[in-house]
Amino acid sequence: MGVNDIALPIIDFAKIIGPSISHSLEVLEESEKEQKRLFQAFVDIGFVYLANHSIPSFAQDNLFSHAKQFFALPDSEKAKVETGASKSFHGWFSPSRTSGDTQHSDLKEAFDVGKDNDATRPNQWPEDWPEFRQDMNFFFEKCHEVHLVLLRTLAKQVDVDENFFDPHVDAKDHFFRVIYYPETSRAAFKDRMRASEHTDYGTLTLLFNDDSGGLQVRRTDGTYIDAPPIPGCVIVNVGDLLSRWFNDKLISTEHRVVEPEPNPGANGNIPDVIPARYAIAWFGHPNREALVEPLEVCCTSDNPKKYGPVFAGKHVVERLAYLHKKGKNTTDTSSDNVAADPLLVTS
Ligand SMILES: O=C(O)CCC(=O)C(=O)O
Ligand SMILES: [Fe+2]
């Protein structure tokens, strides 16, 4: 598959921030155009590739290398930082262990952190590994910066003050995860996925994939398209709460990770073994106490206000609790009565 077969728009972050470096008319016009393209892509499909995103590739390489080392540890070691011991869903998450459903849970493991040194929601770090912690924190900050620029861009497109979102995300209540999809077999995909269909919960997600493939994005007609990795690009998608803020004008799109395209070996045979896959997912979230309510400018007679206000922390914690209980990514929360953690919920 070549870049021309890629179905999602590629947005150039360098063009968007161009006017911070040059005030030439051409640069300003290019920036305006790219900002509009970003907005329109989030209206049409909710996903983009972001090129020239400014997050250094060495930082990405470092995290992939830590992830490989961490997930290769024996379960007994990883269990020392298991999410079960954390009230804030931070640490090692193994869906089959956590949910107890070894038959249907997603075929993955994850290591999750939030903003570091938050006494109300402490992270759990593996012992004697300061570089892991430093590199995760560095990356976390870089993602926050990029996501803030994108939020300002989106606010401007609907004629809202460009800093509207700033005070709603300044607590950095984001959720940051490295993901490991272990080596498996083709047969394993018969009735399971690496990540089953879901939407993300927050503002914007920044997703960095290795070259394994398997990510698919649902179009509005219900069909799924492949979203293969493009070197140097980060995938960015809209989460539920940002969509709600825009009264669904921007869409929070379902996506999943499925069996990758078969890759025939030298003898033409399709190997039964599917190699391990790694991903880095940074989920931007509003501040826990942010009250998310559709912007008035997005509520019109042909798109009347669809939602009342919701506290961001409550929404997110309910979704995370559900995910941990089911061992699956899913959008269906209707059948569960999730007891939310009082530490995290403000209403
Ligand atoms: O691994 C991927 O490519 C996607 C992961 C994802 O969508 C998620 O963790 O929310
Ligand atoms: Fe996701």
XYZ file of C-alpha atoms and ligand atoms in Angstrom, residues 47 108 177 179 181 195-201 205 207 215 237 253-257 281 283 329, ligand 2:
25
model
C -9.161 11.014 12.113
C -3.203 -6.924 24.447
C -0.495 4.410 27.547
C 0.406 -0.872 24.376
C -0.152 -6.785 21.424
C -8.502 -3.935 20.227
C -12.232 -4.262 19.683
C -14.338 -1.382 18.340
C -14.402 1.657 20.532
C -14.270 5.408 20.566
C -11.732 7.282 22.680
C -13.065 9.232 25.626
C -5.780 11.181 20.927
C -1.411 7.591 18.329
C -5.637 -0.319 12.793
C -8.457 11.467 16.392
C -15.069 7.762 15.348
C -15.045 4.062 16.169
C -11.814 2.260 15.463
C -10.263 -1.133 16.192
C -7.113 -3.200 15.754
C -1.372 6.248 22.697
C -5.238 10.429 25.278
C -12.649 -1.647 24.338
Fe -8.570 4.140 20.584
